[in-house]
PDB file of C-alpha atoms in Angstrom:
ATOM      1  CA  MET A   1     -19.158  -4.311  18.612  1.00 54.00           C
ATOM      2  CA  SER A   2     -20.581  -1.603  17.549  1.00 68.00           C
ATOM      3  CA  ILE A   3     -22.316   2.050  19.498  1.00 76.00           C
ATOM      4  CA  TYR A   4     -25.914   3.565  17.968  1.00 84.00           C
ATOM      5  CA  ASP A   5     -25.414   6.605  18.049  1.00 89.00           C
ATOM      6  CA  PRO A   6     -26.605   9.355  14.615  1.00 90.00           C
ATOM      7  CA  LEU A   7     -26.913  12.192  17.429  1.00 92.00           C
ATOM      8  CA  GLY A   8     -23.683  12.067  18.934  1.00 92.00           C
ATOM      9  CA  LEU A   9     -25.306  12.685  21.901  1.00 92.00           C
ATOM     10  CA  VAL A  10     -22.208   9.829  23.964  1.00 93.00           C
ATOM     11  CA  VAL A  11     -19.452  10.797  21.370  1.00 94.00           C
ATOM     12  CA  GLN A  12     -17.254  12.042  24.215  1.00 93.00           C
ATOM     13  CA  PHE A  13     -17.040   9.167  25.014  1.00 92.00           C
ATOM     14  CA  THR A  14     -16.648   6.739  21.656  1.00 93.00           C
ATOM     15  CA  ILE A  15     -14.237   9.264  20.406  1.00 94.00           C
ATOM     16  CA  LYS A  16     -11.955   7.960  23.341  1.00 93.00           C
ATOM     17  CA  GLY A  17     -11.942   4.537  22.298  1.00 92.00           C
ATOM     18  CA  ARG A  18     -11.591   5.180  17.992  1.00 93.00           C
ATOM     19  CA  ILE A  19      -8.343   7.553  19.777  1.00 93.00           C
ATOM     20  CA  LEU A  20      -7.067   4.233  21.687  1.00 92.00           C
ATOM     21  CA  PHE A  21      -7.201   2.178  18.730  1.00 91.00           C
ATOM     22  CA  GLN A  22      -5.467   4.593  16.248  1.00 92.00           C
ATOM     23  CA  GLU A  23      -3.027   4.172  19.344  1.00 91.00           C
ATOM     24  CA  ALA A  24      -2.834   0.409  19.270  1.00 89.00           C
ATOM     25  CA  TRP A  25      -2.129   0.536  15.849  1.00 89.00           C
ATOM     26  CA  LEU A  26       0.131   3.044  15.766  1.00 90.00           C
ATOM     27  CA  LEU A  27       2.414   0.928  17.808  1.00 88.00           C
ATOM     28  CA  LYS A  28       2.272  -2.086  14.825  1.00 87.00           C
ATOM     29  CA  THR A  29       2.355  -4.583  17.648  1.00 83.00           C
ATOM     30  CA  GLY A  30       1.612  -7.690  16.585  1.00 85.00           C
ATOM     31  CA  TRP A  31      -1.719  -9.440  17.692  1.00 82.00           C
ATOM     32  CA  ASP A  32      -0.446 -12.001  19.458  1.00 86.00           C
ATOM     33  CA  GLU A  33       1.861  -9.503  21.308  1.00 87.00           C
ATOM     34  CA  PRO A  34       0.912  -7.719  24.432  1.00 88.00           C
ATOM     35  CA  ILE A  35       0.312  -3.914  23.841  1.00 88.00           C
ATOM     36  CA  SER A  36       2.207  -1.986  26.550  1.00 90.00           C
ATOM     37  CA  GLU A  37       0.966  -0.838  30.253  1.00 92.00           C
ATOM     38  CA  GLU A  38      -0.168   1.976  29.238  1.00 92.00           C
ATOM     39  CA  LEU A  39      -2.610   1.377  26.289  1.00 92.00           C
ATOM     40  CA  PHE A  40      -3.170  -1.564  28.342  1.00 92.00           C
ATOM     41  CA  LEU A  41      -4.859   0.637  31.108  1.00 92.00           C
ATOM     42  CA  LYS A  42      -6.299   3.609  29.284  1.00 90.00           C
ATOM     43  CA  TRP A  43      -8.765   0.750  27.553  1.00 91.00           C
ATOM     44  CA  LYS A  44      -9.420  -0.724  31.200  1.00 92.00           C
ATOM     45  CA  TRP A  45     -11.221   2.354  31.345  1.00 89.00           C
ATOM     46  CA  TRP A  46     -12.376   2.787  28.460  1.00 90.00           C
ATOM     47  CA  VAL A  47     -14.544  -0.745  28.706  1.00 90.00           C
ATOM     48  CA  GLY A  48     -15.138   0.080  32.505  1.00 87.00           C
ATOM     49  CA  GLU A  49     -16.819   3.369  31.716  1.00 85.00           C
ATOM     50  CA  LEU A  50     -18.833   1.032  28.684  1.00 85.00           C
ATOM     51  CA  VAL A  51     -21.865   0.357  31.157  1.00 83.00           C
ATOM     52  CA  SER A  52     -22.554   4.047  31.470  1.00 83.00           C
ATOM     53  CA  ILE A  53     -23.536   4.943  28.282  1.00 84.00           C
ATOM     54  CA  THR A  54     -26.228   2.368  28.807  1.00 81.00           C
ATOM     55  CA  ASN A  55     -27.498   4.446  31.755  1.00 80.00           C
ATOM     56  CA  VAL A  56     -27.463   8.000  29.624  1.00 84.00           C
ATOM     57  CA  GLN A  57     -31.310  10.132  29.013  1.00 83.00           C
ATOM     58  CA  VAL A  58     -32.003  12.746  27.509  1.00 83.00           C
ATOM     59  CA  PRO A  59     -34.813  14.599  27.119  1.00 77.00           C
ATOM     60  CA  ARG A  60     -35.716  15.141  23.338  1.00 74.00           C
ATOM     61  CA  CYS A  61     -37.875  17.586  23.107  1.00 75.00           C
ATOM     62  CA  TYR A  62     -35.628  20.981  22.383  1.00 73.00           C
ATOM     63  CA  SER A  63     -38.299  23.155  24.415  1.00 67.00           C
ATOM     64  CA  SER A  64     -41.881  22.590  25.990  1.00 66.00           C
ATOM     65  CA  TYR A  65     -42.063  26.547  25.011  1.00 62.00           C
ATOM     66  CA  LEU A  66     -41.369  26.162  20.899  1.00 61.00           C
ATOM     67  CA  GLY A  67     -44.221  27.925  20.382  1.00 64.00           C
ATOM     68  CA  GLU A  68     -43.708  31.235  22.155  1.00 72.00           C
ATOM     69  CA  THR A  69     -40.125  32.010  22.092  1.00 75.00           C
ATOM     70  CA  THR A  70     -38.556  35.145  21.779  1.00 81.00           C
ATOM     71  CA  SER A  71     -35.438  34.184  19.881  1.00 88.00           C
ATOM     72  CA  THR A  72     -34.593  30.942  18.327  1.00 92.00           C
ATOM     73  CA  GLN A  73     -30.142  30.439  18.358  1.00 96.00           C
ATOM     74  CA  LEU A  74     -28.258  27.502  16.881  1.00 98.00           C
ATOM     75  CA  HIS A  75     -24.966  27.670  18.592  1.00 98.00           C
ATOM     76  CA  ILE A  76     -22.389  25.440  17.223  1.00 99.00           C
ATOM     77  CA  MET A  77     -18.478  24.899  19.014  1.00 98.00           C
ATOM     78  CA  VAL A  78     -15.890  23.485  17.739  1.00 98.00           C
ATOM     79  CA  ASP A  79     -12.092  22.173  19.277  1.00 98.00           C
ATOM     80  CA  ALA A  80      -9.440  20.381  18.290  1.00 98.00           C
ATOM     81  CA  SER A  81      -6.183  18.478  19.522  1.00 96.00           C
ATOM     82  CA  SER A  82      -3.381  16.674  18.191  1.00 95.00           C
ATOM     83  CA  LYS A  83      -4.622  13.117  18.548  1.00 94.00           C
ATOM     84  CA  ALA A  84      -9.345  14.813  16.986  1.00 97.00           C
ATOM     85  CA  PHE A  85     -11.382  17.320  15.861  1.00 98.00           C
ATOM     86  CA  SER A  86     -15.252  18.229  17.326  1.00 98.00           C
ATOM     87  CA  ALA A  87     -17.783  20.022  16.930  1.00 98.00           C
ATOM     88  CA  VAL A  88     -21.298  20.162  18.873  1.00 98.00           C
ATOM     89  CA  ALA A  89     -24.499  21.759  18.420  1.00 98.00           C
ATOM     90  CA  TYR A  90     -27.147  23.646  20.847  1.00 97.00           C
ATOM     91  CA  LEU A  91     -30.473  24.790  20.177  1.00 95.00           C
ATOM     92  CA  ARG A  92     -31.019  28.098  22.789  1.00 95.00           C
ATOM     93  CA  VAL A  93     -34.757  29.224  23.206  1.00 92.00           C
ATOM     94  CA  GLU A  94     -35.696  32.480  24.681  1.00 90.00           C
ATOM     95  CA  THR A  95     -38.618  32.614  26.110  1.00 86.00           C
ATOM     96  CA  PRO A  96     -41.234  34.906  28.063  1.00 84.00           C
ATOM     97  CA  ASP A  97     -41.025  31.954  31.239  1.00 82.00           C
ATOM     98  CA  GLY A  98     -36.915  32.175  30.300  1.00 87.00           C
ATOM     99  CA  ILE A  99     -33.862  30.301  28.251  1.00 91.00           C
ATOM    100  CA  HIS A 100     -33.786  27.088  27.311  1.00 91.00           C
ATOM    101  CA  VAL A 101     -30.446  25.070  25.916  1.00 94.00           C
ATOM    102  CA  SER A 102     -30.653  22.175  24.830  1.00 93.00           C
ATOM    103  CA  LEU A 103     -27.985  19.795  22.785  1.00 95.00           C
ATOM    104  CA  VAL A 104     -28.756  19.138  18.945  1.00 95.00           C
ATOM    105  CA  LEU A 105     -26.230  16.749  17.029  1.00 95.00           C
ATOM    106  CA  ALA A 106     -22.521  16.429  17.804  1.00 97.00           C
ATOM    107  CA  ARG A 107     -20.060  15.302  15.982  1.00 97.00           C
ATOM    108  CA  ALA A 108     -15.798  13.646  16.265  1.00 97.00           C
ATOM    109  CA  ARG A 109     -13.156  12.465  14.206  1.00 97.00           C
ATOM    110  CA  VAL A 110      -9.691  11.006  15.147  1.00 96.00           C
ATOM    111  CA  ALA A 111      -6.971  13.466  13.713  1.00 96.00           C
ATOM    112  CA  PRO A 112      -5.273  11.778  10.248  1.00 94.00           C
ATOM    113  CA  LEU A 113      -3.187   9.763  11.091  1.00 91.00           C
ATOM    114  CA  LYS A 114      -0.789  11.633   8.624  1.00 90.00           C
ATOM    115  CA  PRO A 115       0.404  14.844  11.497  1.00 89.00           C
ATOM    116  CA  LEU A 116      -1.418  17.691  10.807  1.00 94.00           C
ATOM    117  CA  THR A 117      -0.038  21.091  13.226  1.00 96.00           C
ATOM    118  CA  ILE A 118      -2.843  22.376  15.863  1.00 97.00           C
ATOM    119  CA  PRO A 119      -3.688  25.393  13.626  1.00 97.00           C
ATOM    120  CA  LYS A 120      -4.813  23.030  10.960  1.00 97.00           C
ATOM    121  CA  LEU A 121      -6.719  20.205  13.479  1.00 98.00           C
ATOM    122  CA  GLU A 122      -8.887  23.532  14.987  1.00 98.00           C
ATOM    123  CA  LEU A 123      -9.439  24.734  11.188  1.00 98.00           C
ATOM    124  CA  GLN A 124     -11.018  21.178  10.115  1.00 98.00           C
ATOM    125  CA  ALA A 125     -13.125  21.191  13.184  1.00 98.00           C
ATOM    126  CA  ALA A 126     -14.209  24.690  12.072  1.00 98.00           C
ATOM    127  CA  VAL A 127     -14.869  23.498   8.155  1.00 98.00           C
ATOM    128  CA  MET A 128     -17.462  20.321  10.817  1.00 98.00           C
ATOM    129  CA  GLY A 129     -18.959  23.463  12.737  1.00 98.00           C
ATOM    130  CA  SER A 130     -20.220  24.778   8.852  1.00 98.00           C
ATOM    131  CA  ARG A 131     -21.107  21.486   7.361  1.00 98.00           C
ATOM    132  CA  LEU A 132     -23.249  21.099  11.121  1.00 98.00           C
ATOM    133  CA  ALA A 133     -24.618  24.142  11.088  1.00 97.00           C
ATOM    134  CA  GLN A 134     -25.693  24.281   7.668  1.00 96.00           C
ATOM    135  CA  ASN A 135     -27.183  20.909   7.783  1.00 96.00           C
ATOM    136  CA  ILE A 136     -28.845  20.998  11.297  1.00 96.00           C
ATOM    137  CA  LYS A 137     -30.951  24.110   9.981  1.00 95.00           C
ATOM    138  CA  LYS A 138     -31.854  22.359   6.294  1.00 94.00           C
ATOM    139  CA  GLU A 139     -33.103  19.416   8.429  1.00 92.00           C
ATOM    140  CA  ILE A 140     -34.695  21.358  11.229  1.00 89.00           C
ATOM    141  CA  GLN A 141     -38.325  21.928  11.550  1.00 83.00           C
ATOM    142  CA  VAL A 142     -37.681  24.680  14.122  1.00 85.00           C
ATOM    143  CA  PRO A 143     -36.552  28.792  12.746  1.00 88.00           C
ATOM    144  CA  ILE A 144     -34.136  30.092  13.627  1.00 93.00           C
ATOM    145  CA  ASN A 145     -33.046  33.451  14.403  1.00 93.00           C
ATOM    146  CA  SER A 146     -28.719  33.793  14.124  1.00 96.00           C
ATOM    147  CA  THR A 147     -27.056  31.537  14.284  1.00 97.00           C
ATOM    148  CA  PHE A 148     -23.102  31.820  16.507  1.00 98.00           C
ATOM    149  CA  LEU A 149     -20.562  29.199  15.771  1.00 98.00           C
ATOM    150  CA  TRP A 150     -17.220  29.463  18.517  1.00 98.00           C
ATOM    151  CA  SER A 151     -13.451  28.575  18.410  1.00 98.00           C
ATOM    152  CA  ASP A 152     -10.759  29.397  21.354  1.00 96.00           C
ATOM    153  CA  SER A 153      -8.626  29.295  17.898  1.00 96.00           C
ATOM    154  CA  GLN A 154      -7.463  32.539  17.561  1.00 94.00           C
ATOM    155  CA  THR A 155      -5.316  32.169  14.469  1.00 95.00           C
ATOM    156  CA  VAL A 156      -8.442  29.793  13.004  1.00 97.00           C
ATOM    157  CA  ILE A 157     -11.089  32.903  13.597  1.00 96.00           C
ATOM    158  CA  SER A 158      -7.915  34.845  12.371  1.00 94.00           C
ATOM    159  CA  TRP A 159      -8.320  32.734   8.875  1.00 96.00           C
ATOM    160  CA  ILE A 160     -11.891  33.548   8.787  1.00 96.00           C
ATOM    161  CA  LYS A 161     -11.545  37.714   9.257  1.00 94.00           C
ATOM    162  CA  SER A 162      -9.232  37.874   7.011  1.00 91.00           C
ATOM    163  CA  ASP A 163      -9.809  40.458   4.108  1.00 86.00           C
ATOM    164  CA  THR A 164      -6.321  38.513   2.602  1.00 84.00           C
ATOM    165  CA  PRO A 165      -7.069  34.535   2.003  1.00 78.00           C
ATOM    166  CA  SER A 166      -4.104  32.955   2.529  1.00 78.00           C
ATOM    167  CA  PRO A 167      -1.771  31.645   0.222  1.00 77.00           C
ATOM    168  CA  ARG A 168      -1.624  28.740   1.712  1.00 85.00           C
ATOM    169  CA  GLN A 169      -3.707  25.513  -0.951  1.00 90.00           C
ATOM    170  CA  PHE A 170      -4.443  23.867   2.483  1.00 93.00           C
ATOM    171  CA  VAL A 171      -6.015  26.839   4.565  1.00 94.00           C
ATOM    172  CA  SER A 172      -7.525  28.506   1.663  1.00 93.00           C
ATOM    173  CA  HIS A 173      -9.489  25.762   0.403  1.00 95.00           C
ATOM    174  CA  ARG A 174     -10.867  25.337   4.213  1.00 96.00           C
ATOM    175  CA  ILE A 175     -11.799  29.049   4.787  1.00 96.00           C
ATOM    176  CA  GLY A 176     -13.445  29.176   1.126  1.00 95.00           C
ATOM    177  CA  GLU A 177     -15.708  26.299   2.680  1.00 97.00           C
ATOM    178  CA  ILE A 178     -16.208  28.142   5.053  1.00 97.00           C
ATOM    179  CA  LEU A 179     -17.759  30.975   4.384  1.00 96.00           C
ATOM    180  CA  GLU A 180     -19.851  29.758   2.057  1.00 96.00           C
ATOM    181  CA  LEU A 181     -21.559  27.310   4.631  1.00 97.00           C
ATOM    182  CA  THR A 182     -21.424  30.039   6.654  1.00 97.00           C
ATOM    183  CA  GLU A 183     -21.176  34.691   7.386  1.00 96.00           C
ATOM    184  CA  VAL A 184     -17.640  35.596   8.933  1.00 96.00           C
ATOM    185  CA  ASN A 185     -19.988  37.817  11.302  1.00 95.00           C
ATOM    186  CA  ASP A 186     -21.178  34.148  12.779  1.00 96.00           C
ATOM    187  CA  TRP A 187     -17.926  33.372  14.328  1.00 97.00           C
ATOM    188  CA  ARG A 188     -16.494  34.251  17.665  1.00 96.00           C
ATOM    189  CA  TRP A 189     -13.371  33.643  20.115  1.00 96.00           C
ATOM    190  CA  ILE A 190     -13.963  31.967  22.812  1.00 96.00           C
ATOM    191  CA  PRO A 191     -12.488  31.271  25.539  1.00 95.00           C
ATOM    192  CA  SER A 192     -10.971  26.821  26.091  1.00 93.00           C
ATOM    193  CA  GLY A 193     -12.137  26.105  29.461  1.00 93.00           C
ATOM    194  CA  GLU A 194     -15.419  27.339  28.252  1.00 96.00           C
ATOM    195  CA  ASN A 195     -15.102  25.285  25.008  1.00 96.00           C
ATOM    196  CA  VAL A 196     -17.778  22.532  24.830  1.00 96.00           C
ATOM    197  CA  ALA A 197     -16.480  20.207  21.914  1.00 97.00           C
ATOM    198  CA  ASP A 198     -12.880  20.193  24.248  1.00 95.00           C
ATOM    199  CA  ASP A 199     -14.586  17.430  26.367  1.00 94.00           C
ATOM    200  CA  ALA A 200     -14.452  15.314  22.861  1.00 94.00           C
ATOM    201  CA  THR A 201     -11.214  16.158  21.836  1.00 93.00           C
ATOM    202  CA  ARG A 202      -9.077  15.742  25.385  1.00 86.00           C
ATOM    203  CA  CYS A 203      -8.228  12.397  27.536  1.00 72.00           C
ATOM    204  CA  ASN A 204      -9.719  13.998  30.288  1.00 69.00           C
ATOM    205  CA  PRO A 205     -11.174  10.997  32.734  1.00 61.00           C
ATOM    206  CA  GLU A 206     -13.808  12.068  34.395  1.00 70.00           C
ATOM    207  CA  ILE A 207     -16.842  12.179  31.653  1.00 76.00           C
ATOM    208  CA  GLN A 208     -20.452  13.247  32.809  1.00 78.00           C
ATOM    209  CA  PHE A 209     -22.817  11.319  31.231  1.00 82.00           C
ATOM    210  CA  SER A 210     -25.434  13.158  34.200  1.00 83.00           C
ATOM    211  CA  PRO A 211     -28.511  15.301  31.729  1.00 82.00           C
ATOM    212  CA  GLU A 212     -27.097  18.097  34.156  1.00 84.00           C
ATOM    213  CA  SER A 213     -23.318  18.601  32.329  1.00 89.00           C
ATOM    214  CA  ARG A 214     -22.438  20.641  29.839  1.00 93.00           C
ATOM    215  CA  TRP A 215     -22.049  18.044  27.013  1.00 94.00           C
ATOM    216  CA  TYR A 216     -25.624  18.348  27.442  1.00 93.00           C
ATOM    217  CA  THR A 217     -26.890  21.496  28.787  1.00 93.00           C
ATOM    218  CA  GLY A 218     -24.058  23.169  26.916  1.00 95.00           C
ATOM    219  CA  PRO A 219     -21.881  26.442  28.362  1.00 96.00           C
ATOM    220  CA  LEU A 220     -23.157  28.237  31.881  1.00 96.00           C
ATOM    221  CA  PHE A 221     -22.832  31.826  30.051  1.00 96.00           C
ATOM    222  CA  LEU A 222     -25.100  30.751  27.101  1.00 97.00           C
ATOM    223  CA  GLN A 223     -28.058  30.573  30.062  1.00 95.00           C
ATOM    224  CA  LEU A 224     -27.527  34.428  30.155  1.00 94.00           C
ATOM    225  CA  PRO A 225     -27.752  37.235  28.455  1.00 91.00           C
ATOM    226  CA  GLU A 226     -25.426  38.314  25.695  1.00 91.00           C
ATOM    227  CA  SER A 227     -24.599  40.956  27.481  1.00 91.00           C
ATOM    228  CA  HIS A 228     -22.775  38.727  29.392  1.00 92.00           C
ATOM    229  CA  TRP A 229     -20.994  36.887  26.925  1.00 95.00           C
ATOM    230  CA  PRO A 230     -17.457  36.407  25.910  1.00 93.00           C
ATOM    231  CA  LYS A 231     -15.475  39.468  24.341  1.00 84.00           C
ATOM    232  CA  GLU A 232     -13.682  38.881  21.448  1.00 72.00           C
ATOM    233  CA  THR A 233     -10.631  39.519  22.772  1.00 57.00           C
ATOM    234  CA  CYS A 234      -8.776  37.427  20.701  1.00 49.00           C
ATOM    235  CA  PRO A 235      -6.065  39.356  17.993  1.00 47.00           C
ATOM    236  CA  LEU A 236      -7.091  40.140  14.450  1.00 47.00           C
TER     237      LEU A 236
END
């Protein structure tokens, strides 16, 4: 069985199944042997939640006021854990009527079998977010005034904004691609608690499918003027 979800509307849920599949494979359990009790309980929970996604309803109109916009922004949030990395994109539309934020596209991947440090996985997420930004701006039929990319990794933000190239090939190659696709000043730091991409990389059993949940409407600060957004407090 596969779930058709090209926009990643429920990727914060489906990635959990891919993580569990990878965990099962790593156990090297024979096809006729029972999996561990811990993994069985995780699978039981995940399968039990499948019915919830059949009721997901997400408005596909980004805003009813696109013809009256004063500003249209693309916001992309990236995150990683030892299990997965993710990028989530939102369109923020300012109109005389107010501010409207909607989910555009989301992606998530399980972490590679070859172990990587968390900063390197966060860097992978930043590359994913950069590609997402380029693809959206190329395909979306909405003029975008500005782009913001958010990461809660102080290390990744430092790598991107550093004037000195990293001597490590893994880092330098990925930073090179990021800087080809995005502008240095597009990148901002965000506290982990406000990073919506975190919902796809953590094993949180309380997945929200409500249209009002932050996965579909973005973090609360995007409903506020820019002066109320997270400040760049990480050391560079």
